[in-house]
Amino acid sequence: MYLTNDEELIYNGGKGPTLQKMMEILVALGDIYGADRLIPIRSAQIAGVSYKTIGDAGLEWISDLEGTVRVPAVLNPMGMDRGAWESMGIDRAFAGKQEEIIRAYEKLGIRAECTCTPYYLERPRFGDHLAWSESSAVCFANSVLGARTNREGGPSALAAALIGKTAHYGLHVRENRYPNVTIKVKEPLHGAEYGALGYVVGPKVGDGIPIFTFKSTPSEDELKHLGAALAASGAVALFHVLGVTPEQYILPPERMEMGRQELESEDDWQVPSRYFLPRDHIDLDINAVRQLLREHAEPDLIALGCPHASRQELEDIARALKGRRVKKEVWVCVGRSAAEKDASLIDELRKSGVRVLYDTCMVVSPAANRFKRMMVNSGKALKYVPSMCGVEASIGTTEECIEEACR
Ligand code: F3S
């Protein structure tokens, strides 16, 4: 991989051991994946924050680093709400370690904003290069915003943040962003069904790049849930939706001549399916998706906000509550800064007895482990809650979750 003189100086230790270590990580990845050079990034989002997942070894690794990040950088959710850990049932020893981790990141100039929806803080622009590591955020940035990021690990995202660059390979390269498998969904979907769809087809897609054709037009929140579940049950980092996502017409040059207008004026399906869609396809059993939403056992925790809730989702929850008080434990996970802008909405939820949690989530916090059965509205949480928390999980729509909570 080509390095400029400055980059070579860092690589050889001329700017200190931390930057040398970080450059070694970037160069090693670049060499493995055939990168030609390093490219500047606009922002980084760094995983490996919850003490539950990184433990003492991770804390020690971060604490040994020195220097300051070169681009805006935020963190993935941690193991507790910094302002409410006691009431979450987190013990003092865990909270102490978690604070140490956050301080170690802050020392490097990283903002202690712990969220898997960093695009609610600052929305990347089409074509921006990023180094993000939370899989749902990666999928959203690539697919919904048309920004470019690989699925970074915590250390490589941190390395990119400290150097201000990442290796030019994978999804940073336009030619690697073409869809390679088609999934036709022949019935309209709504709300949590998109997350359930991602849960069902993710394992079949693996790390492919699917293009979906839908009979319904998914909202941004529905795309967020689809991508999060695809990334969790498969290893998807980019998907396209015909007629919806910004790069749906990134196609090999010989197929580029047909314009958007022509596609949109036709019946949704026929023109694109003949000319544009990859021949490989996945047959979808829509009943498997619908069945997932029917399998409910009585939960003792209802947890929403995976990925962290948008303003629209908070409004949907408030609307479903209709001013009622919940009778079960209900968590809504949300990024702190995004939520603080919506203080009155948060107050309204809290008055209904909902626990609104900042900085953390039902999967990365050990506080969820004490429950038996969780009901969620997210395909990603459905996938991770059993393995990460040892808690049974079922999925319902937001309205069904709230009805269950008020029953
Ligand atoms: Fe975010 Fe936690 Fe879900 S990090 S995507 S809320 S598992």
Coordinates of C-alpha atoms and ligand atoms in Angstrom, one line a residue:
M1 CA 0.0 0.0 0.0
Y2 CA 1.3 3.4 -0.9
L3 CA 2.1 5.7 2.0
T4 CA 3.0 9.4 1.8
N5 CA 6.2 10.7 3.5
D6 CA 4.1 11.8 6.5
E7 CA 2.4 8.5 6.8
E8 CA 5.7 6.6 6.5
L9 CA 7.1 8.8 9.3
I10 CA 4.3 7.8 11.6
Y11 CA 4.6 4.1 10.5
N12 CA 8.3 4.2 11.5
G13 CA 7.6 5.7 14.9
G14 CA 8.6 9.3 14.2
K15 CA 5.4 10.6 15.9
G16 CA 5.4 8.4 18.9
P17 CA 4.4 4.8 19.8
T18 CA 0.6 5.3 19.9
L19 CA 0.4 6.7 16.4
Q20 CA 2.8 4.1 15.2
K21 CA 0.6 1.3 16.6
M22 CA -2.5 2.9 15.0
M23 CA -0.8 3.2 11.6
E24 CA 0.3 -0.4 11.9
I25 CA -3.3 -1.5 12.3
L26 CA -4.4 0.5 9.3
V27 CA -1.6 -0.7 7.1
A28 CA -2.1 -4.3 8.1
L29 CA -5.8 -4.1 7.2
G30 CA -5.0 -2.3 4.0
D31 CA -2.4 -5.0 3.0
I32 CA -4.8 -7.9 3.8
Y33 CA -7.7 -6.3 1.8
G34 CA -5.6 -4.9 -1.1
A35 CA -6.0 -1.2 -0.4
D36 CA -4.0 1.1 -2.6
R37 CA -3.7 4.0 -0.2
L38 CA -5.1 5.8 2.9
I39 CA -8.0 8.2 2.5
P40 CA -9.2 10.9 4.8
I41 CA -12.4 10.3 6.8
R42 CA -15.0 12.7 8.1
S43 CA -15.9 11.0 11.4
A44 CA -15.4 7.8 13.4
Q45 CA -17.7 5.8 15.6
I46 CA -15.9 3.5 18.0
A47 CA -17.2 0.2 19.4
G48 CA -15.8 -1.6 22.3
V49 CA -17.2 0.6 25.1
S50 CA -19.3 -1.5 27.4
Y51 CA -17.3 -3.0 30.3
K52 CA -19.6 -6.0 29.8
T53 CA -18.0 -6.7 26.4
I54 CA -14.4 -5.5 26.6
G55 CA -13.5 -6.2 30.3
D56 CA -10.2 -5.3 31.9
A57 CA -8.1 -6.3 28.9
G58 CA -9.9 -3.7 26.7
L59 CA -9.7 -1.0 29.4
E60 CA -6.0 -1.5 29.8
W61 CA -5.4 -1.3 26.0
I62 CA -7.3 2.0 25.7
S63 CA -5.7 3.5 28.8
D64 CA -2.2 2.9 27.4
L65 CA -2.9 5.1 24.3
E66 CA -1.9 8.7 23.9
G67 CA -2.8 11.5 21.5
T68 CA -5.9 13.2 20.2
V69 CA -8.3 12.2 17.5
R70 CA -8.1 14.0 14.2
V71 CA -11.8 13.9 13.3
P72 CA -15.0 14.0 15.3
A73 CA -15.4 10.7 17.1
V74 CA -18.2 9.3 19.2
L75 CA -18.7 6.0 21.0
N76 CA -20.9 3.0 20.9
P77 CA -23.4 2.4 23.7
M78 CA -21.9 1.5 27.1
G79 CA -23.1 -0.8 29.8
M80 CA -25.2 1.7 31.8
D81 CA -27.0 5.1 31.7
R82 CA -24.3 7.3 33.3
G83 CA -26.9 9.2 35.2
A84 CA -29.1 6.3 36.3
W85 CA -26.9 3.3 36.8
E86 CA -28.0 2.7 40.4
S87 CA -31.6 2.6 39.6
M88 CA -30.8 0.2 36.7
G89 CA -29.4 -2.2 39.2
I90 CA -25.8 -1.9 38.1
D91 CA -23.3 -2.5 40.8
R92 CA -20.7 0.0 41.9
A93 CA -17.7 -2.0 40.8
F94 CA -19.1 -2.3 37.2
A95 CA -20.0 1.4 37.2
G96 CA -16.5 2.3 38.3
K97 CA -14.9 0.3 35.6
Q98 CA -17.3 1.7 33.0
E99 CA -16.4 5.3 34.0
E100 CA -12.7 4.5 33.7
I101 CA -13.3 3.3 30.1
I102 CA -15.2 6.5 29.2
R103 CA -12.5 8.7 30.8
A104 CA -9.8 6.8 28.8
Y105 CA -11.6 7.5 25.6
E106 CA -12.3 11.2 26.6
K107 CA -8.5 11.6 27.2
L108 CA -8.1 10.9 23.5
G109 CA -10.5 13.7 22.5
I110 CA -13.4 11.4 21.8
R111 CA -16.8 12.7 22.7
A112 CA -18.5 10.7 25.5
E113 CA -21.7 10.4 23.4
C114 CA -22.5 6.7 23.4
T115 CA -24.9 5.9 20.7
C116 CA -25.5 3.5 17.8
T117 CA -27.3 6.2 15.9
P118 CA -24.5 8.8 15.5
Y119 CA -26.3 10.1 12.3
Y120 CA -28.9 11.8 14.6
L121 CA -26.0 13.9 16.0
E122 CA -24.5 14.8 12.6
R123 CA -25.8 13.4 9.4
P124 CA -23.0 12.2 7.0
R125 CA -23.4 13.4 3.4
F126 CA -23.6 11.3 0.3
G127 CA -20.1 10.0 -0.6
D128 CA -18.5 10.9 2.8
H129 CA -15.8 8.4 3.9
L130 CA -16.3 7.3 7.5
A131 CA -14.8 4.8 9.9
W132 CA -17.8 3.5 11.9
S133 CA -18.0 0.2 13.8
E134 CA -21.5 -0.4 15.1
S135 CA -23.0 -2.7 12.5
S136 CA -26.4 -1.1 12.3
A137 CA -24.9 2.4 12.0
V138 CA -22.6 1.1 9.3
C139 CA -25.5 -0.3 7.4
F140 CA -27.6 2.9 7.7
A141 CA -24.7 5.1 6.7
N142 CA -23.9 3.1 3.6
S143 CA -27.4 2.2 2.5
V144 CA -29.7 5.0 3.6
L145 CA -27.3 8.0 3.4
G146 CA -24.9 6.8 0.6
A147 CA -21.8 7.5 2.8
R148 CA -19.0 4.9 2.7
T149 CA -17.7 2.9 5.6
N150 CA -16.5 -0.7 6.2
R151 CA -17.6 -2.5 9.2
E152 CA -14.7 -1.4 11.4
G153 CA -13.7 -3.2 14.6
G154 CA -13.3 -1.1 17.7
P155 CA -9.4 -0.9 17.4
S156 CA -9.5 -0.1 13.7
A157 CA -12.1 2.7 14.1
L158 CA -10.0 4.1 16.9
A159 CA -6.9 3.9 14.8
A160 CA -8.7 5.7 11.9
A161 CA -9.9 8.4 14.4
L162 CA -6.4 9.0 15.7
I163 CA -4.8 9.1 12.2
G164 CA -7.7 10.8 10.5
K165 CA -7.6 8.3 7.7
T166 CA -8.6 4.8 6.8
A167 CA -7.4 2.3 4.2
H168 CA -9.1 2.5 0.8
Y169 CA -10.7 -0.9 0.3
G170 CA -14.1 -2.7 0.5
L171 CA -17.1 -0.4 0.6
H172 CA -15.0 2.8 0.2
V173 CA -14.5 1.6 -3.5
R174 CA -17.5 2.3 -5.7
E175 CA -17.2 -0.9 -7.7
N176 CA -17.6 -2.9 -4.5
R177 CA -21.0 -1.4 -3.8
Y178 CA -23.1 -3.0 -6.6
P179 CA -25.9 -5.3 -5.5
N180 CA -25.3 -8.9 -6.0
V181 CA -28.5 -10.6 -4.9
T182 CA -32.2 -9.7 -5.4
I183 CA -34.9 -10.1 -2.9
K184 CA -38.5 -9.4 -4.1
V185 CA -41.0 -8.8 -1.3
K186 CA -44.4 -9.3 -2.9
E187 CA -46.6 -8.1 -0.1
P188 CA -46.6 -4.6 1.6
L189 CA -44.8 -4.5 4.9
H190 CA -45.1 -2.2 7.9
G191 CA -43.2 -1.2 11.0
A192 CA -41.5 -4.1 12.8
E193 CA -42.1 -6.4 9.8
Y194 CA -39.0 -4.8 8.2
G195 CA -36.8 -5.8 11.1
A196 CA -38.4 -9.3 11.1
L197 CA -37.6 -9.5 7.4
G198 CA -34.0 -8.6 8.0
Y199 CA -33.8 -11.3 10.8
V200 CA -35.2 -13.9 8.4
V201 CA -33.1 -13.2 5.3
G202 CA -29.9 -12.1 7.0
P203 CA -28.4 -15.6 7.3
K204 CA -29.2 -16.3 3.6
V205 CA -27.6 -13.0 2.4
G206 CA -24.4 -13.5 4.6
D207 CA -22.1 -10.7 3.7
G208 CA -23.7 -10.1 0.3
I209 CA -25.2 -6.8 -1.0
P210 CA -28.9 -7.3 -1.5
I211 CA -31.3 -5.2 -3.5
F212 CA -34.9 -5.3 -2.3
T213 CA -38.0 -4.6 -4.3
F214 CA -40.9 -3.7 -2.1
K215 CA -44.7 -3.2 -2.6
S216 CA -44.6 -0.6 0.1
T217 CA -42.3 2.4 0.6
P218 CA -40.2 2.0 3.8
S219 CA -39.7 5.0 6.0
E220 CA -36.2 5.9 7.2
D221 CA -36.9 4.2 10.6
E222 CA -38.1 1.1 8.8
L223 CA -34.9 1.1 6.7
K224 CA -32.9 1.5 9.9
H225 CA -34.5 -1.6 11.4
L226 CA -34.2 -3.6 8.2
G227 CA -30.4 -2.8 8.0
A228 CA -29.8 -3.5 11.7
A229 CA -31.4 -6.9 11.5
L230 CA -29.6 -7.8 8.3
A231 CA -26.3 -6.8 9.9
A232 CA -27.0 -8.8 13.0
S233 CA -28.4 -12.1 11.7
G234 CA -26.2 -11.9 8.6
A235 CA -23.1 -9.7 8.0
V236 CA -24.7 -7.2 5.7
A237 CA -23.0 -3.7 5.6
L238 CA -24.9 -2.3 2.6
F239 CA -28.3 -2.9 1.0
H240 CA -30.2 -1.2 -1.7
V241 CA -34.0 -0.7 -2.1
L242 CA -35.2 -0.1 -5.6
G243 CA -36.9 3.3 -5.9
V244 CA -35.8 4.3 -2.4
T245 CA -32.1 4.3 -1.4
P246 CA -29.7 6.7 -2.9
E247 CA -27.4 4.3 -4.6
Q248 CA -30.0 2.0 -6.1
Y249 CA -28.7 2.9 -9.6
I250 CA -25.1 2.2 -8.8
L251 CA -24.8 -0.5 -11.4
P252 CA -22.1 -1.7 -13.8
P253 CA -21.6 0.9 -16.5
E254 CA -23.3 -1.0 -19.3
R255 CA -26.6 -0.8 -17.3
M256 CA -26.4 2.8 -16.3
E257 CA -28.1 4.4 -19.2
M258 CA -31.7 4.0 -18.0
G259 CA -32.8 6.9 -15.9
R260 CA -34.6 7.2 -12.7
Q261 CA -37.6 8.9 -14.3
E262 CA -38.3 6.0 -16.5
L263 CA -38.1 3.6 -13.6
E264 CA -40.4 5.6 -11.4
S265 CA -43.0 6.1 -14.1
E266 CA -43.3 2.3 -14.7
D267 CA -45.1 -0.2 -12.6
D268 CA -42.7 -0.6 -9.7
W269 CA -41.4 -4.0 -10.7
Q270 CA -41.3 -4.8 -14.3
V271 CA -38.7 -2.5 -15.9
P272 CA -36.2 -2.8 -13.1
S273 CA -36.5 -6.5 -12.7
R274 CA -35.8 -7.1 -16.4
Y275 CA -32.8 -4.7 -16.7
F276 CA -31.3 -4.0 -13.4
L277 CA -31.6 -6.6 -10.8
P278 CA -28.9 -9.2 -10.1
R279 CA -29.9 -12.6 -11.4
D280 CA -29.0 -14.3 -8.1
H281 CA -32.0 -14.0 -5.9
I282 CA -33.3 -15.2 -2.6
D283 CA -36.8 -16.7 -2.4
L284 CA -38.5 -15.2 0.5
D285 CA -41.1 -17.0 2.6
I286 CA -43.2 -14.1 3.8
N287 CA -45.1 -16.4 6.2
A288 CA -41.8 -16.9 8.1
V289 CA -41.6 -13.1 8.6
R290 CA -45.2 -12.9 9.7
Q291 CA -45.0 -15.9 12.0
L292 CA -42.1 -14.3 13.9
L293 CA -44.5 -11.4 14.9
R294 CA -47.1 -13.9 16.2
E295 CA -44.9 -15.8 18.6
H296 CA -45.4 -14.1 22.0
A297 CA -45.0 -15.4 25.5
E298 CA -45.7 -13.0 28.3
P299 CA -42.6 -10.7 28.8
D300 CA -41.4 -9.2 32.0
L301 CA -39.4 -6.5 30.1
I302 CA -40.5 -4.5 27.1
A303 CA -37.5 -2.9 25.5
L304 CA -37.6 -0.4 22.6
G305 CA -34.9 1.7 20.9
C306 CA -32.7 -0.8 19.2
P307 CA -31.1 0.9 17.3
H308 CA -31.5 4.0 19.5
A309 CA -34.9 5.6 18.9
S310 CA -35.4 8.5 16.6
R311 CA -37.7 11.4 17.4
Q312 CA -40.4 9.9 15.2
E313 CA -40.1 6.6 17.1
L314 CA -40.4 8.4 20.4
E315 CA -43.6 10.1 19.1
D316 CA -44.9 6.8 18.0
I317 CA -44.4 5.3 21.5
A318 CA -46.1 8.4 23.1
R319 CA -49.0 8.0 20.6
A320 CA -49.4 4.3 21.4
L321 CA -49.4 5.0 25.1
K322 CA -52.3 7.5 24.8
G323 CA -51.5 8.9 28.2
R324 CA -51.8 5.5 30.0
R325 CA -49.4 4.3 32.6
V326 CA -47.4 1.2 31.9
K327 CA -47.9 -1.8 34.2
K328 CA -44.7 -3.6 33.3
E329 CA -41.1 -2.6 33.1
V330 CA -40.5 -0.7 29.8
W331 CA -37.2 0.6 28.6
V332 CA -36.7 3.0 25.7
C333 CA -33.0 3.4 24.7
V334 CA -31.9 6.6 23.1
G335 CA -28.8 8.7 22.5
R336 CA -28.4 11.4 25.1
S337 CA -27.9 14.5 23.0
A338 CA -30.6 13.6 20.5
A339 CA -33.0 13.0 23.4
E340 CA -32.2 16.1 25.3
K341 CA -33.4 18.1 22.3
D342 CA -36.8 16.4 22.8
A343 CA -37.0 16.9 26.5
S344 CA -40.8 17.4 26.6
L345 CA -41.4 14.2 24.8
I346 CA -39.1 12.3 27.1
D347 CA -40.9 13.8 30.1
E348 CA -44.2 12.6 28.7
L349 CA -42.9 9.0 28.4
R350 CA -41.4 9.1 31.9
K351 CA -44.8 10.3 33.3
S352 CA -46.3 7.1 31.8
G353 CA -43.8 5.1 33.8
V354 CA -41.5 4.4 30.9
R355 CA -37.8 4.2 31.8
V356 CA -35.9 6.2 29.1
L357 CA -32.3 5.2 29.1
Y358 CA -29.4 7.2 27.7
D359 CA -25.9 6.0 26.7
T360 CA -26.8 2.3 26.8
C361 CA -29.1 -0.5 25.5
M362 CA -30.9 -3.7 26.4
V363 CA -28.1 -5.8 24.8
V364 CA -24.8 -4.2 26.0
S365 CA -26.0 -3.5 29.6
P366 CA -25.8 -6.3 32.2
A367 CA -29.0 -4.8 33.7
A368 CA -31.1 -6.8 31.2
N369 CA -29.8 -10.1 32.3
R370 CA -32.1 -10.3 35.4
F371 CA -35.3 -10.5 33.3
K372 CA -36.8 -13.8 31.9
R373 CA -38.5 -12.7 28.7
M374 CA -38.1 -9.6 26.7
M375 CA -40.4 -8.2 24.1
V376 CA -38.8 -5.9 21.5
N377 CA -39.8 -4.2 18.2
S378 CA -36.4 -4.8 16.6
G379 CA -35.1 -7.7 14.5
K380 CA -31.6 -6.9 15.8
A381 CA -32.6 -7.1 19.4
L382 CA -34.5 -10.3 18.7
K383 CA -31.2 -11.8 17.4
Y384 CA -28.9 -10.6 20.2
V385 CA -30.9 -10.6 23.4
P386 CA -30.9 -14.5 23.8
S387 CA -27.2 -14.9 23.2
M388 CA -25.9 -11.7 24.8
C389 CA -28.3 -11.5 27.8
G390 CA -29.4 -15.1 28.3
V391 CA -33.0 -13.8 28.1
E392 CA -35.8 -15.1 25.8
A393 CA -37.0 -12.7 23.2
S394 CA -40.0 -12.1 21.0
I395 CA -40.8 -9.4 18.5
G396 CA -44.0 -7.3 18.1
T397 CA -44.9 -4.0 16.6
T398 CA -44.4 -0.8 18.7
E399 CA -48.2 -0.7 19.3
E400 CA -48.3 -4.4 20.4
C401 CA -45.3 -3.8 22.7
I402 CA -47.1 -0.9 24.3
E403 CA -50.4 -2.7 24.6
E404 CA -48.5 -5.5 26.3
A405 CA -46.9 -3.0 28.7
C406 CA -50.3 -1.5 29.6
R407 CA -52.2 -4.8 29.9
Ligands
F3S1 FE1 -27.7 -0.2 19.3 FE2 -27.6 -1.9 21.3 FE3 -29.2 -2.3 19.3 S1 -25.9 -0.9 20.4 S2 -28.2 -1.4 17.6 S3 -29.4 -0.6 20.7 S4 -28.0 -3.8 20.3

